[in-house]
Protein backbone atom coordinates (compact mmCIF):
# COMPACT_ATOMS: atom_id res chain seq x y z
CA UNK A 1 0.00 0.00 0.00
CA UNK A 2 1.22 3.51 -0.81
CA UNK A 3 2.62 5.21 2.27
CA UNK A 4 0.44 8.25 1.50
CA UNK A 5 -2.67 6.18 2.33
CA UNK A 6 -3.81 4.05 5.21
CA UNK A 7 -4.60 4.36 8.87
CA UNK A 8 -1.05 5.29 9.88
CA UNK A 9 -1.06 8.15 7.43
CA UNK A 10 -4.40 9.39 8.76
CA UNK A 11 -3.07 9.27 12.30
CA UNK A 12 0.29 10.91 11.64
CA UNK A 13 -1.07 13.64 9.37
CA UNK A 14 -4.39 14.23 11.11
CA UNK A 15 -5.04 17.08 13.49
CA UNK A 16 -6.49 16.91 16.99
CA UNK A 17 -10.09 16.50 15.80
CA UNK A 18 -9.22 13.67 13.39
CA UNK A 19 -7.28 11.81 16.06
CA UNK A 20 -10.10 12.34 18.57
CA UNK A 21 -12.63 10.89 16.13
CA UNK A 22 -10.38 7.89 15.47
CA UNK A 23 -9.93 7.27 19.21
CA UNK A 24 -13.68 7.62 19.77
CA UNK A 25 -14.40 5.03 17.08
CA UNK A 26 -11.79 2.73 18.60
CA UNK A 27 -13.41 3.06 22.02
CA UNK A 28 -16.87 2.42 20.58
CA UNK A 29 -15.58 -0.67 18.78
CA UNK A 30 -13.94 -2.06 21.93
CA UNK A 31 -17.07 -1.40 23.99
CA UNK A 32 -19.35 -3.13 21.48
CA UNK A 33 -17.10 -6.19 21.16
CA UNK A 34 -16.80 -6.51 24.95
CA UNK A 35 -20.59 -6.37 25.28
CA UNK A 36 -21.05 -8.88 22.45
CA UNK A 37 -18.57 -11.31 24.03
CA UNK A 38 -19.97 -11.06 27.57
CA UNK A 39 -23.63 -11.25 26.53
CA UNK A 40 -22.94 -14.14 24.15
CA UNK A 41 -21.33 -16.16 26.95
CA UNK A 42 -24.29 -15.34 29.21
CA UNK A 43 -26.74 -16.36 26.50
CA UNK A 44 -24.97 -19.69 25.97
CA UNK A 45 -25.12 -20.34 29.73
CA UNK A 46 -28.84 -19.50 29.97
CA UNK A 47 -29.66 -21.70 26.98
CA UNK A 48 -27.92 -24.64 28.66
CA UNK A 49 -29.81 -23.92 31.86
CA UNK A 50 -33.14 -23.76 30.02
CA UNK A 51 -32.55 -27.21 28.51
CA UNK A 52 -31.89 -28.65 31.96
CA UNK A 53 -34.91 -26.90 33.50
CA UNK A 54 -37.36 -29.33 31.89
CA UNK A 55 -35.96 -32.07 34.16
CA UNK A 56 -37.51 -30.15 37.05
CA UNK A 57 -40.92 -31.54 36.13
CA UNK A 58 -39.68 -35.11 36.04
CA UNK A 59 -38.97 -35.07 39.77
CA UNK A 60 -40.87 -36.84 42.51
CA UNK A 61 -41.34 -33.70 44.57
CA UNK A 62 -40.51 -30.00 44.60
CA UNK A 63 -37.31 -30.39 46.65
CA UNK A 64 -35.91 -32.96 44.22
CA UNK A 65 -36.80 -30.74 41.29
CA UNK A 66 -35.12 -27.77 42.91
CA UNK A 67 -31.96 -29.81 43.41
CA UNK A 68 -31.82 -30.50 39.68
CA UNK A 69 -31.62 -26.76 39.03
CA UNK A 70 -28.28 -26.67 40.96
CA UNK A 71 -27.26 -23.92 43.37
CA UNK A 72 -26.23 -21.26 40.86
CA UNK A 73 -27.60 -17.96 42.23
CA UNK A 74 -27.85 -16.63 38.67
CA UNK A 75 -30.12 -19.48 37.53
CA UNK A 76 -33.40 -17.69 36.68
CA UNK A 77 -35.40 -20.94 36.73
CA UNK A 78 -34.25 -21.69 40.27
CA UNK A 79 -35.02 -18.12 41.33
CA UNK A 80 -38.54 -18.43 39.93
CA UNK A 81 -39.16 -21.73 41.70
CA UNK A 82 -37.92 -20.37 45.04
CA UNK A 83 -39.88 -17.13 44.66
CA UNK A 84 -43.05 -19.02 43.83
CA UNK A 85 -42.62 -21.31 46.83
CA UNK A 86 -41.97 -18.40 49.20
CA UNK A 87 -44.90 -16.42 47.81
CA UNK A 88 -47.24 -19.36 48.30
CA UNK A 89 -46.01 -19.95 51.86
CA UNK A 90 -46.27 -16.25 52.67
CA UNK A 91 -49.83 -16.07 51.38
CA UNK A 92 -50.80 -19.22 53.29
CA UNK A 93 -49.35 -17.91 56.56
CA UNK A 94 -50.82 -14.40 56.25
CA UNK A 95 -54.04 -15.07 54.36
CA UNK A 96 -56.01 -13.50 57.21
CA UNK A 97 -54.61 -10.18 56.05
CA UNK A 98 -54.39 -10.82 52.32
CA UNK A 99 -57.52 -12.74 51.34
CA UNK A 100 -59.63 -9.58 51.13
CA UNK A 101 -57.34 -8.00 48.51
CA UNK A 102 -55.35 -10.72 46.67
CA UNK A 103 -56.03 -14.40 46.23
CA UNK A 104 -53.19 -16.91 45.96
CA UNK A 105 -53.22 -16.83 42.14
CA UNK A 106 -52.79 -13.06 41.97
CA UNK A 107 -50.14 -13.08 44.69
CA UNK A 108 -48.04 -15.81 43.03
CA UNK A 109 -48.44 -14.13 39.63
CA UNK A 110 -47.19 -10.85 41.02
CA UNK A 111 -44.20 -12.46 42.73
CA UNK A 112 -43.21 -14.46 39.63
CA UNK A 113 -43.64 -11.39 37.43
CA UNK A 114 -41.32 -9.34 39.64
CA UNK A 115 -38.62 -12.02 39.36
CA UNK A 116 -39.15 -12.20 35.59
CA UNK A 117 -38.83 -8.44 35.23
CA UNK A 118 -35.59 -8.37 37.21
CA UNK A 119 -34.08 -11.12 35.09
CA UNK A 120 -35.26 -9.47 31.86
CA UNK A 121 -33.54 -6.24 32.86
CA UNK A 122 -30.34 -8.12 33.64
CA UNK A 123 -30.54 -10.08 30.39
CA UNK A 124 -30.99 -6.94 28.30
CA UNK A 125 -28.35 -4.86 30.07
CA UNK A 126 -25.64 -3.73 27.69
CA UNK A 127 -27.80 -3.92 24.58
CA UNK A 128 -28.31 -0.16 24.73
CA UNK A 129 -24.56 0.23 24.15
CA UNK A 130 -24.75 -1.84 20.95
CA UNK A 131 -27.80 0.09 19.77
CA UNK A 132 -26.06 3.42 20.43
CA UNK A 133 -22.84 2.36 18.69
CA UNK A 134 -24.71 0.94 15.71
CA UNK A 135 -26.72 4.12 15.21
CA UNK A 136 -24.04 6.73 15.88
CA UNK A 137 -20.76 5.24 14.63
CA UNK A 138 -21.47 5.92 10.90
CA UNK A 139 -22.17 9.57 11.68
CA UNK A 140 -19.04 9.87 13.82
CA UNK A 141 -17.04 8.48 10.91
CA UNK A 142 -18.82 10.81 8.51
CA UNK A 143 -17.93 13.77 10.71
CA UNK A 144 -14.28 12.73 10.55
CA UNK A 145 -14.55 12.49 6.77
CA UNK A 146 -16.09 15.93 6.39
CA UNK A 147 -13.52 17.45 8.71
CA UNK A 148 -10.66 15.78 6.85
CA UNK A 149 -11.94 16.84 3.42
CA UNK A 150 -12.38 20.40 4.63
CA UNK A 151 -8.78 20.62 5.80
CA UNK A 152 -7.55 18.81 2.70
CA UNK A 153 -9.22 21.40 0.51
CA UNK A 154 -7.73 24.19 2.60
CA UNK A 155 -4.27 22.69 2.12
CA UNK A 156 -4.80 22.32 -1.62
CA UNK A 157 -6.02 25.92 -1.82
CA UNK A 158 -2.96 27.15 0.05
CA UNK A 159 -0.64 25.20 -2.24
CA UNK A 160 -2.40 26.59 -5.30
CA UNK A 161 -2.42 23.20 -7.08
CA UNK A 162 -5.41 20.89 -7.62
CA UNK A 163 -3.86 18.07 -9.64
CA UNK A 164 -5.07 14.52 -9.07
CA UNK A 165 -1.95 13.51 -7.17
CA UNK A 166 -2.50 16.41 -4.76
CA UNK A 167 -6.20 15.67 -4.27
CA UNK A 168 -6.26 11.87 -4.14
CA UNK A 169 -4.10 11.46 -1.02
CA UNK A 170 -5.88 13.86 1.39
CA UNK A 171 -9.37 12.98 0.14
CA UNK A 172 -8.66 9.25 0.29
CA UNK A 173 -7.40 9.54 3.85
CA UNK A 174 -10.55 11.42 4.83
CA UNK A 175 -12.81 8.75 3.33
CA UNK A 176 -11.10 6.15 5.52
CA UNK A 177 -12.95 7.67 8.48
CA UNK A 178 -16.29 6.75 6.87
CA UNK A 179 -15.09 3.20 6.37
CA UNK A 180 -14.00 3.06 10.01
CA UNK A 181 -17.43 4.25 11.13
CA UNK A 182 -19.11 1.49 9.13
CA UNK A 183 -16.62 -1.10 10.40
CA UNK A 184 -17.58 -0.18 13.96
CA UNK A 185 -21.34 0.05 13.35
CA UNK A 186 -21.94 -3.17 11.38
CA UNK A 187 -20.72 -5.64 14.06
CA UNK A 188 -22.66 -3.70 16.71
CA UNK A 189 -25.90 -3.91 14.72
CA UNK A 190 -25.45 -7.59 13.86
CA UNK A 191 -24.52 -8.41 17.46
CA UNK A 192 -27.53 -6.50 18.78
CA UNK A 193 -29.95 -8.34 16.49
CA UNK A 194 -28.45 -11.74 17.31
CA UNK A 195 -28.55 -11.11 21.06
CA UNK A 196 -32.12 -9.82 20.97
CA UNK A 197 -33.17 -12.93 19.06
CA UNK A 198 -31.36 -15.20 21.53
CA UNK A 199 -32.76 -13.37 24.56
CA UNK A 200 -36.26 -13.73 23.17
CA UNK A 201 -35.88 -17.51 23.03
CA UNK A 202 -34.65 -17.70 26.64
CA UNK A 203 -37.46 -15.46 27.88
CA UNK A 204 -40.07 -17.56 26.09
CA UNK A 205 -38.85 -20.69 27.88
CA UNK A 206 -38.73 -18.82 31.17
CA UNK A 207 -42.28 -17.58 30.65
CA UNK A 208 -43.50 -21.12 30.03
CA UNK A 209 -41.69 -22.31 33.15
CA UNK A 210 -43.27 -19.50 35.18
CA UNK A 211 -46.71 -20.40 33.81
CA UNK A 212 -46.22 -24.02 34.86
CA UNK A 213 -45.00 -22.93 38.29
CA UNK A 214 -48.07 -20.74 38.72
CA UNK A 215 -50.35 -23.65 37.89
CA UNK A 216 -48.41 -25.92 40.25
CA UNK A 217 -48.53 -23.58 43.24
CA UNK A 218 -52.19 -22.68 42.70
CA UNK A 219 -53.64 -26.09 41.72
CA UNK A 220 -50.92 -28.51 42.85
CA UNK A 221 -50.14 -29.69 39.31
CA UNK A 222 -48.36 -28.46 36.21
CA UNK A 223 -50.45 -27.75 33.12
CA UNK A 224 -49.50 -30.27 30.43
CA UNK A 225 -48.79 -28.78 27.00
CA UNK A 226 -50.32 -31.82 25.30
CA UNK A 227 -53.85 -30.86 26.29
CA UNK A 228 -55.63 -27.93 27.91
CA UNK A 229 -57.32 -30.06 30.58
CA UNK A 230 -54.45 -32.35 31.50
CA UNK A 231 -52.23 -31.81 34.50
CA UNK A 232 -49.02 -33.43 35.61
CA UNK A 233 -49.00 -33.84 39.40
CA UNK A 234 -45.88 -33.43 41.50
CA UNK A 235 -45.67 -33.69 45.26
CA UNK A 236 -45.05 -30.46 47.10
CA UNK A 237 -42.09 -29.99 49.37
PDB file of C-alpha atoms in Angstrom:
ATOM      1  CA  UNK A   1       0.000   0.000   0.000  1.00  0.00           C
ATOM      2  CA  UNK A   2       1.222   3.506  -0.811  1.00  0.00           C
ATOM      3  CA  UNK A   3       2.624   5.214   2.267  1.00  0.00           C
ATOM      4  CA  UNK A   4       0.436   8.250   1.504  1.00  0.00           C
ATOM      5  CA  UNK A   5      -2.667   6.184   2.335  1.00  0.00           C
ATOM      6  CA  UNK A   6      -3.810   4.048   5.207  1.00  0.00           C
ATOM      7  CA  UNK A   7      -4.603   4.363   8.872  1.00  0.00           C
ATOM      8  CA  UNK A   8      -1.052   5.293   9.878  1.00  0.00           C
ATOM      9  CA  UNK A   9      -1.064   8.151   7.430  1.00  0.00           C
ATOM     10  CA  UNK A  10      -4.401   9.394   8.756  1.00  0.00           C
ATOM     11  CA  UNK A  11      -3.068   9.272  12.305  1.00  0.00           C
ATOM     12  CA  UNK A  12       0.289  10.913  11.639  1.00  0.00           C
ATOM     13  CA  UNK A  13      -1.067  13.643   9.367  1.00  0.00           C
ATOM     14  CA  UNK A  14      -4.391  14.226  11.108  1.00  0.00           C
ATOM     15  CA  UNK A  15      -5.039  17.076  13.494  1.00  0.00           C
ATOM     16  CA  UNK A  16      -6.493  16.912  16.992  1.00  0.00           C
ATOM     17  CA  UNK A  17     -10.087  16.500  15.802  1.00  0.00           C
ATOM     18  CA  UNK A  18      -9.219  13.674  13.393  1.00  0.00           C
ATOM     19  CA  UNK A  19      -7.277  11.809  16.061  1.00  0.00           C
ATOM     20  CA  UNK A  20     -10.096  12.336  18.567  1.00  0.00           C
ATOM     21  CA  UNK A  21     -12.632  10.889  16.132  1.00  0.00           C
ATOM     22  CA  UNK A  22     -10.377   7.890  15.472  1.00  0.00           C
ATOM     23  CA  UNK A  23      -9.934   7.270  19.213  1.00  0.00           C
ATOM     24  CA  UNK A  24     -13.683   7.625  19.769  1.00  0.00           C
ATOM     25  CA  UNK A  25     -14.396   5.035  17.075  1.00  0.00           C
ATOM     26  CA  UNK A  26     -11.793   2.731  18.605  1.00  0.00           C
ATOM     27  CA  UNK A  27     -13.409   3.064  22.024  1.00  0.00           C
ATOM     28  CA  UNK A  28     -16.865   2.418  20.578  1.00  0.00           C
ATOM     29  CA  UNK A  29     -15.577  -0.669  18.783  1.00  0.00           C
ATOM     30  CA  UNK A  30     -13.943  -2.059  21.931  1.00  0.00           C
ATOM     31  CA  UNK A  31     -17.074  -1.398  23.991  1.00  0.00           C
ATOM     32  CA  UNK A  32     -19.348  -3.126  21.484  1.00  0.00           C
ATOM     33  CA  UNK A  33     -17.102  -6.188  21.161  1.00  0.00           C
ATOM     34  CA  UNK A  34     -16.799  -6.507  24.945  1.00  0.00           C
ATOM     35  CA  UNK A  35     -20.593  -6.370  25.284  1.00  0.00           C
ATOM     36  CA  UNK A  36     -21.054  -8.879  22.454  1.00  0.00           C
ATOM     37  CA  UNK A  37     -18.575 -11.308  24.027  1.00  0.00           C
ATOM     38  CA  UNK A  38     -19.970 -11.063  27.570  1.00  0.00           C
ATOM     39  CA  UNK A  39     -23.627 -11.252  26.532  1.00  0.00           C
ATOM     40  CA  UNK A  40     -22.937 -14.145  24.145  1.00  0.00           C
ATOM     41  CA  UNK A  41     -21.330 -16.156  26.946  1.00  0.00           C
ATOM     42  CA  UNK A  42     -24.288 -15.341  29.211  1.00  0.00           C
ATOM     43  CA  UNK A  43     -26.738 -16.364  26.502  1.00  0.00           C
ATOM     44  CA  UNK A  44     -24.972 -19.691  25.970  1.00  0.00           C
ATOM     45  CA  UNK A  45     -25.123 -20.336  29.729  1.00  0.00           C
ATOM     46  CA  UNK A  46     -28.835 -19.504  29.970  1.00  0.00           C
ATOM     47  CA  UNK A  47     -29.663 -21.696  26.982  1.00  0.00           C
ATOM     48  CA  UNK A  48     -27.917 -24.638  28.655  1.00  0.00           C
ATOM     49  CA  UNK A  49     -29.811 -23.924  31.864  1.00  0.00           C
ATOM     50  CA  UNK A  50     -33.137 -23.760  30.016  1.00  0.00           C
ATOM     51  CA  UNK A  51     -32.555 -27.205  28.513  1.00  0.00           C
ATOM     52  CA  UNK A  52     -31.889 -28.646  31.961  1.00  0.00           C
ATOM     53  CA  UNK A  53     -34.912 -26.900  33.495  1.00  0.00           C
ATOM     54  CA  UNK A  54     -37.360 -29.329  31.889  1.00  0.00           C
ATOM     55  CA  UNK A  55     -35.962 -32.067  34.159  1.00  0.00           C
ATOM     56  CA  UNK A  56     -37.505 -30.149  37.054  1.00  0.00           C
ATOM     57  CA  UNK A  57     -40.915 -31.535  36.129  1.00  0.00           C
ATOM     58  CA  UNK A  58     -39.679 -35.110  36.037  1.00  0.00           C
ATOM     59  CA  UNK A  59     -38.969 -35.071  39.768  1.00  0.00           C
ATOM     60  CA  UNK A  60     -40.873 -36.843  42.511  1.00  0.00           C
ATOM     61  CA  UNK A  61     -41.339 -33.703  44.574  1.00  0.00           C
ATOM     62  CA  UNK A  62     -40.510 -29.996  44.600  1.00  0.00           C
ATOM     63  CA  UNK A  63     -37.308 -30.393  46.646  1.00  0.00           C
ATOM     64  CA  UNK A  64     -35.912 -32.963  44.217  1.00  0.00           C
ATOM     65  CA  UNK A  65     -36.804 -30.744  41.286  1.00  0.00           C
ATOM     66  CA  UNK A  66     -35.122 -27.769  42.915  1.00  0.00           C
ATOM     67  CA  UNK A  67     -31.965 -29.814  43.411  1.00  0.00           C
ATOM     68  CA  UNK A  68     -31.817 -30.502  39.683  1.00  0.00           C
ATOM     69  CA  UNK A  69     -31.615 -26.760  39.032  1.00  0.00           C
ATOM     70  CA  UNK A  70     -28.285 -26.672  40.963  1.00  0.00           C
ATOM     71  CA  UNK A  71     -27.261 -23.916  43.366  1.00  0.00           C
ATOM     72  CA  UNK A  72     -26.228 -21.263  40.859  1.00  0.00           C
ATOM     73  CA  UNK A  73     -27.600 -17.962  42.225  1.00  0.00           C
ATOM     74  CA  UNK A  74     -27.852 -16.627  38.666  1.00  0.00           C
ATOM     75  CA  UNK A  75     -30.121 -19.476  37.534  1.00  0.00           C
ATOM     76  CA  UNK A  76     -33.402 -17.686  36.678  1.00  0.00           C
ATOM     77  CA  UNK A  77     -35.398 -20.937  36.728  1.00  0.00           C
ATOM     78  CA  UNK A  78     -34.253 -21.688  40.265  1.00  0.00           C
ATOM     79  CA  UNK A  79     -35.016 -18.118  41.333  1.00  0.00           C
ATOM     80  CA  UNK A  80     -38.543 -18.427  39.927  1.00  0.00           C
ATOM     81  CA  UNK A  81     -39.159 -21.733  41.698  1.00  0.00           C
ATOM     82  CA  UNK A  82     -37.924 -20.367  45.038  1.00  0.00           C
ATOM     83  CA  UNK A  83     -39.875 -17.132  44.661  1.00  0.00           C
ATOM     84  CA  UNK A  84     -43.053 -19.022  43.833  1.00  0.00           C
ATOM     85  CA  UNK A  85     -42.615 -21.313  46.833  1.00  0.00           C
ATOM     86  CA  UNK A  86     -41.971 -18.403  49.198  1.00  0.00           C
ATOM     87  CA  UNK A  87     -44.896 -16.420  47.806  1.00  0.00           C
ATOM     88  CA  UNK A  88     -47.240 -19.356  48.304  1.00  0.00           C
ATOM     89  CA  UNK A  89     -46.011 -19.950  51.860  1.00  0.00           C
ATOM     90  CA  UNK A  90     -46.271 -16.253  52.669  1.00  0.00           C
ATOM     91  CA  UNK A  91     -49.834 -16.070  51.382  1.00  0.00           C
ATOM     92  CA  UNK A  92     -50.799 -19.222  53.291  1.00  0.00           C
ATOM     93  CA  UNK A  93     -49.351 -17.909  56.557  1.00  0.00           C
ATOM     94  CA  UNK A  94     -50.818 -14.404  56.251  1.00  0.00           C
ATOM     95  CA  UNK A  95     -54.037 -15.068  54.362  1.00  0.00           C
ATOM     96  CA  UNK A  96     -56.007 -13.501  57.209  1.00  0.00           C
ATOM     97  CA  UNK A  97     -54.615 -10.179  56.055  1.00  0.00           C
ATOM     98  CA  UNK A  98     -54.388 -10.819  52.316  1.00  0.00           C
ATOM     99  CA  UNK A  99     -57.519 -12.738  51.345  1.00  0.00           C
ATOM    100  CA  UNK A 100     -59.632  -9.578  51.127  1.00  0.00           C
ATOM    101  CA  UNK A 101     -57.336  -8.001  48.510  1.00  0.00           C
ATOM    102  CA  UNK A 102     -55.355 -10.715  46.670  1.00  0.00           C
ATOM    103  CA  UNK A 103     -56.034 -14.403  46.226  1.00  0.00           C
ATOM    104  CA  UNK A 104     -53.193 -16.907  45.961  1.00  0.00           C
ATOM    105  CA  UNK A 105     -53.225 -16.835  42.145  1.00  0.00           C
ATOM    106  CA  UNK A 106     -52.789 -13.061  41.970  1.00  0.00           C
ATOM    107  CA  UNK A 107     -50.138 -13.080  44.686  1.00  0.00           C
ATOM    108  CA  UNK A 108     -48.045 -15.806  43.030  1.00  0.00           C
ATOM    109  CA  UNK A 109     -48.443 -14.129  39.630  1.00  0.00           C
ATOM    110  CA  UNK A 110     -47.193 -10.847  41.025  1.00  0.00           C
ATOM    111  CA  UNK A 111     -44.203 -12.463  42.726  1.00  0.00           C
ATOM    112  CA  UNK A 112     -43.212 -14.456  39.631  1.00  0.00           C
ATOM    113  CA  UNK A 113     -43.636 -11.394  37.426  1.00  0.00           C
ATOM    114  CA  UNK A 114     -41.318  -9.338  39.644  1.00  0.00           C
ATOM    115  CA  UNK A 115     -38.624 -12.017  39.357  1.00  0.00           C
ATOM    116  CA  UNK A 116     -39.152 -12.203  35.587  1.00  0.00           C
ATOM    117  CA  UNK A 117     -38.834  -8.435  35.235  1.00  0.00           C
ATOM    118  CA  UNK A 118     -35.590  -8.372  37.209  1.00  0.00           C
ATOM    119  CA  UNK A 119     -34.080 -11.122  35.087  1.00  0.00           C
ATOM    120  CA  UNK A 120     -35.256  -9.469  31.862  1.00  0.00           C
ATOM    121  CA  UNK A 121     -33.542  -6.237  32.865  1.00  0.00           C
ATOM    122  CA  UNK A 122     -30.339  -8.121  33.642  1.00  0.00           C
ATOM    123  CA  UNK A 123     -30.540 -10.076  30.392  1.00  0.00           C
ATOM    124  CA  UNK A 124     -30.990  -6.937  28.297  1.00  0.00           C
ATOM    125  CA  UNK A 125     -28.353  -4.861  30.066  1.00  0.00           C
ATOM    126  CA  UNK A 126     -25.639  -3.727  27.690  1.00  0.00           C
ATOM    127  CA  UNK A 127     -27.798  -3.916  24.580  1.00  0.00           C
ATOM    128  CA  UNK A 128     -28.307  -0.160  24.729  1.00  0.00           C
ATOM    129  CA  UNK A 129     -24.558   0.229  24.145  1.00  0.00           C
ATOM    130  CA  UNK A 130     -24.750  -1.837  20.953  1.00  0.00           C
ATOM    131  CA  UNK A 131     -27.800   0.093  19.770  1.00  0.00           C
ATOM    132  CA  UNK A 132     -26.063   3.415  20.426  1.00  0.00           C
ATOM    133  CA  UNK A 133     -22.845   2.357  18.694  1.00  0.00           C
ATOM    134  CA  UNK A 134     -24.711   0.941  15.713  1.00  0.00           C
ATOM    135  CA  UNK A 135     -26.724   4.116  15.210  1.00  0.00           C
ATOM    136  CA  UNK A 136     -24.038   6.735  15.876  1.00  0.00           C
ATOM    137  CA  UNK A 137     -20.756   5.236  14.627  1.00  0.00           C
ATOM    138  CA  UNK A 138     -21.472   5.920  10.904  1.00  0.00           C
ATOM    139  CA  UNK A 139     -22.169   9.572  11.677  1.00  0.00           C
ATOM    140  CA  UNK A 140     -19.040   9.870  13.821  1.00  0.00           C
ATOM    141  CA  UNK A 141     -17.036   8.481  10.914  1.00  0.00           C
ATOM    142  CA  UNK A 142     -18.816  10.814   8.505  1.00  0.00           C
ATOM    143  CA  UNK A 143     -17.932  13.765  10.713  1.00  0.00           C
ATOM    144  CA  UNK A 144     -14.281  12.732  10.549  1.00  0.00           C
ATOM    145  CA  UNK A 145     -14.549  12.486   6.768  1.00  0.00           C
ATOM    146  CA  UNK A 146     -16.095  15.932   6.386  1.00  0.00           C
ATOM    147  CA  UNK A 147     -13.518  17.449   8.709  1.00  0.00           C
ATOM    148  CA  UNK A 148     -10.662  15.780   6.854  1.00  0.00           C
ATOM    149  CA  UNK A 149     -11.938  16.843   3.419  1.00  0.00           C
ATOM    150  CA  UNK A 150     -12.377  20.405   4.634  1.00  0.00           C
ATOM    151  CA  UNK A 151      -8.779  20.620   5.804  1.00  0.00           C
ATOM    152  CA  UNK A 152      -7.549  18.805   2.697  1.00  0.00           C
ATOM    153  CA  UNK A 153      -9.222  21.398   0.511  1.00  0.00           C
ATOM    154  CA  UNK A 154      -7.727  24.188   2.597  1.00  0.00           C
ATOM    155  CA  UNK A 155      -4.270  22.692   2.120  1.00  0.00           C
ATOM    156  CA  UNK A 156      -4.797  22.320  -1.620  1.00  0.00           C
ATOM    157  CA  UNK A 157      -6.016  25.917  -1.816  1.00  0.00           C
ATOM    158  CA  UNK A 158      -2.962  27.146   0.048  1.00  0.00           C
ATOM    159  CA  UNK A 159      -0.640  25.198  -2.242  1.00  0.00           C
ATOM    160  CA  UNK A 160      -2.400  26.589  -5.296  1.00  0.00           C
ATOM    161  CA  UNK A 161      -2.424  23.201  -7.081  1.00  0.00           C
ATOM    162  CA  UNK A 162      -5.406  20.892  -7.622  1.00  0.00           C
ATOM    163  CA  UNK A 163      -3.859  18.069  -9.644  1.00  0.00           C
ATOM    164  CA  UNK A 164      -5.070  14.520  -9.071  1.00  0.00           C
ATOM    165  CA  UNK A 165      -1.947  13.511  -7.169  1.00  0.00           C
ATOM    166  CA  UNK A 166      -2.497  16.407  -4.763  1.00  0.00           C
ATOM    167  CA  UNK A 167      -6.199  15.669  -4.275  1.00  0.00           C
ATOM    168  CA  UNK A 168      -6.257  11.866  -4.143  1.00  0.00           C
ATOM    169  CA  UNK A 169      -4.104  11.464  -1.020  1.00  0.00           C
ATOM    170  CA  UNK A 170      -5.879  13.864   1.391  1.00  0.00           C
ATOM    171  CA  UNK A 171      -9.375  12.984   0.145  1.00  0.00           C
ATOM    172  CA  UNK A 172      -8.663   9.247   0.295  1.00  0.00           C
ATOM    173  CA  UNK A 173      -7.396   9.542   3.847  1.00  0.00           C
ATOM    174  CA  UNK A 174     -10.548  11.419   4.829  1.00  0.00           C
ATOM    175  CA  UNK A 175     -12.815   8.748   3.334  1.00  0.00           C
ATOM    176  CA  UNK A 176     -11.095   6.153   5.523  1.00  0.00           C
ATOM    177  CA  UNK A 177     -12.952   7.669   8.482  1.00  0.00           C
ATOM    178  CA  UNK A 178     -16.285   6.753   6.865  1.00  0.00           C
ATOM    179  CA  UNK A 179     -15.085   3.196   6.368  1.00  0.00           C
ATOM    180  CA  UNK A 180     -14.002   3.063  10.014  1.00  0.00           C
ATOM    181  CA  UNK A 181     -17.429   4.246  11.126  1.00  0.00           C
ATOM    182  CA  UNK A 182     -19.111   1.485   9.133  1.00  0.00           C
ATOM    183  CA  UNK A 183     -16.620  -1.096  10.401  1.00  0.00           C
ATOM    184  CA  UNK A 184     -17.576  -0.179  13.958  1.00  0.00           C
ATOM    185  CA  UNK A 185     -21.337   0.052  13.348  1.00  0.00           C
ATOM    186  CA  UNK A 186     -21.944  -3.166  11.376  1.00  0.00           C
ATOM    187  CA  UNK A 187     -20.722  -5.639  14.059  1.00  0.00           C
ATOM    188  CA  UNK A 188     -22.660  -3.704  16.712  1.00  0.00           C
ATOM    189  CA  UNK A 189     -25.905  -3.913  14.719  1.00  0.00           C
ATOM    190  CA  UNK A 190     -25.450  -7.594  13.856  1.00  0.00           C
ATOM    191  CA  UNK A 191     -24.518  -8.413  17.456  1.00  0.00           C
ATOM    192  CA  UNK A 192     -27.528  -6.502  18.779  1.00  0.00           C
ATOM    193  CA  UNK A 193     -29.950  -8.336  16.486  1.00  0.00           C
ATOM    194  CA  UNK A 194     -28.447 -11.742  17.310  1.00  0.00           C
ATOM    195  CA  UNK A 195     -28.550 -11.114  21.064  1.00  0.00           C
ATOM    196  CA  UNK A 196     -32.125  -9.824  20.975  1.00  0.00           C
ATOM    197  CA  UNK A 197     -33.171 -12.929  19.064  1.00  0.00           C
ATOM    198  CA  UNK A 198     -31.361 -15.197  21.533  1.00  0.00           C
ATOM    199  CA  UNK A 199     -32.762 -13.374  24.561  1.00  0.00           C
ATOM    200  CA  UNK A 200     -36.258 -13.729  23.174  1.00  0.00           C
ATOM    201  CA  UNK A 201     -35.881 -17.515  23.027  1.00  0.00           C
ATOM    202  CA  UNK A 202     -34.650 -17.700  26.643  1.00  0.00           C
ATOM    203  CA  UNK A 203     -37.456 -15.462  27.879  1.00  0.00           C
ATOM    204  CA  UNK A 204     -40.066 -17.557  26.091  1.00  0.00           C
ATOM    205  CA  UNK A 205     -38.850 -20.689  27.880  1.00  0.00           C
ATOM    206  CA  UNK A 206     -38.730 -18.819  31.166  1.00  0.00           C
ATOM    207  CA  UNK A 207     -42.279 -17.575  30.655  1.00  0.00           C
ATOM    208  CA  UNK A 208     -43.505 -21.118  30.026  1.00  0.00           C
ATOM    209  CA  UNK A 209     -41.692 -22.309  33.149  1.00  0.00           C
ATOM    210  CA  UNK A 210     -43.268 -19.497  35.184  1.00  0.00           C
ATOM    211  CA  UNK A 211     -46.707 -20.400  33.810  1.00  0.00           C
ATOM    212  CA  UNK A 212     -46.217 -24.022  34.862  1.00  0.00           C
ATOM    213  CA  UNK A 213     -45.003 -22.926  38.293  1.00  0.00           C
ATOM    214  CA  UNK A 214     -48.066 -20.740  38.719  1.00  0.00           C
ATOM    215  CA  UNK A 215     -50.349 -23.654  37.891  1.00  0.00           C
ATOM    216  CA  UNK A 216     -48.408 -25.918  40.254  1.00  0.00           C
ATOM    217  CA  UNK A 217     -48.532 -23.577  43.238  1.00  0.00           C
ATOM    218  CA  UNK A 218     -52.193 -22.684  42.696  1.00  0.00           C
ATOM    219  CA  UNK A 219     -53.637 -26.086  41.723  1.00  0.00           C
ATOM    220  CA  UNK A 220     -50.923 -28.514  42.847  1.00  0.00           C
ATOM    221  CA  UNK A 221     -50.142 -29.693  39.309  1.00  0.00           C
ATOM    222  CA  UNK A 222     -48.364 -28.456  36.207  1.00  0.00           C
ATOM    223  CA  UNK A 223     -50.452 -27.748  33.123  1.00  0.00           C
ATOM    224  CA  UNK A 224     -49.499 -30.267  30.428  1.00  0.00           C
ATOM    225  CA  UNK A 225     -48.791 -28.776  27.004  1.00  0.00           C
ATOM    226  CA  UNK A 226     -50.324 -31.817  25.297  1.00  0.00           C
ATOM    227  CA  UNK A 227     -53.847 -30.862  26.291  1.00  0.00           C
ATOM    228  CA  UNK A 228     -55.633 -27.930  27.910  1.00  0.00           C
ATOM    229  CA  UNK A 229     -57.323 -30.064  30.581  1.00  0.00           C
ATOM    230  CA  UNK A 230     -54.447 -32.353  31.499  1.00  0.00           C
ATOM    231  CA  UNK A 231     -52.234 -31.813  34.504  1.00  0.00           C
ATOM    232  CA  UNK A 232     -49.017 -33.434  35.608  1.00  0.00           C
ATOM    233  CA  UNK A 233     -49.001 -33.838  39.404  1.00  0.00           C
ATOM    234  CA  UNK A 234     -45.878 -33.430  41.499  1.00  0.00           C
ATOM    235  CA  UNK A 235     -45.673 -33.689  45.256  1.00  0.00           C
ATOM    236  CA  UNK A 236     -45.047 -30.461  47.099  1.00  0.00           C
ATOM    237  CA  UNK A 237     -42.091 -29.990  49.369  1.00  0.00           C
TER     238      UNK A 237
END
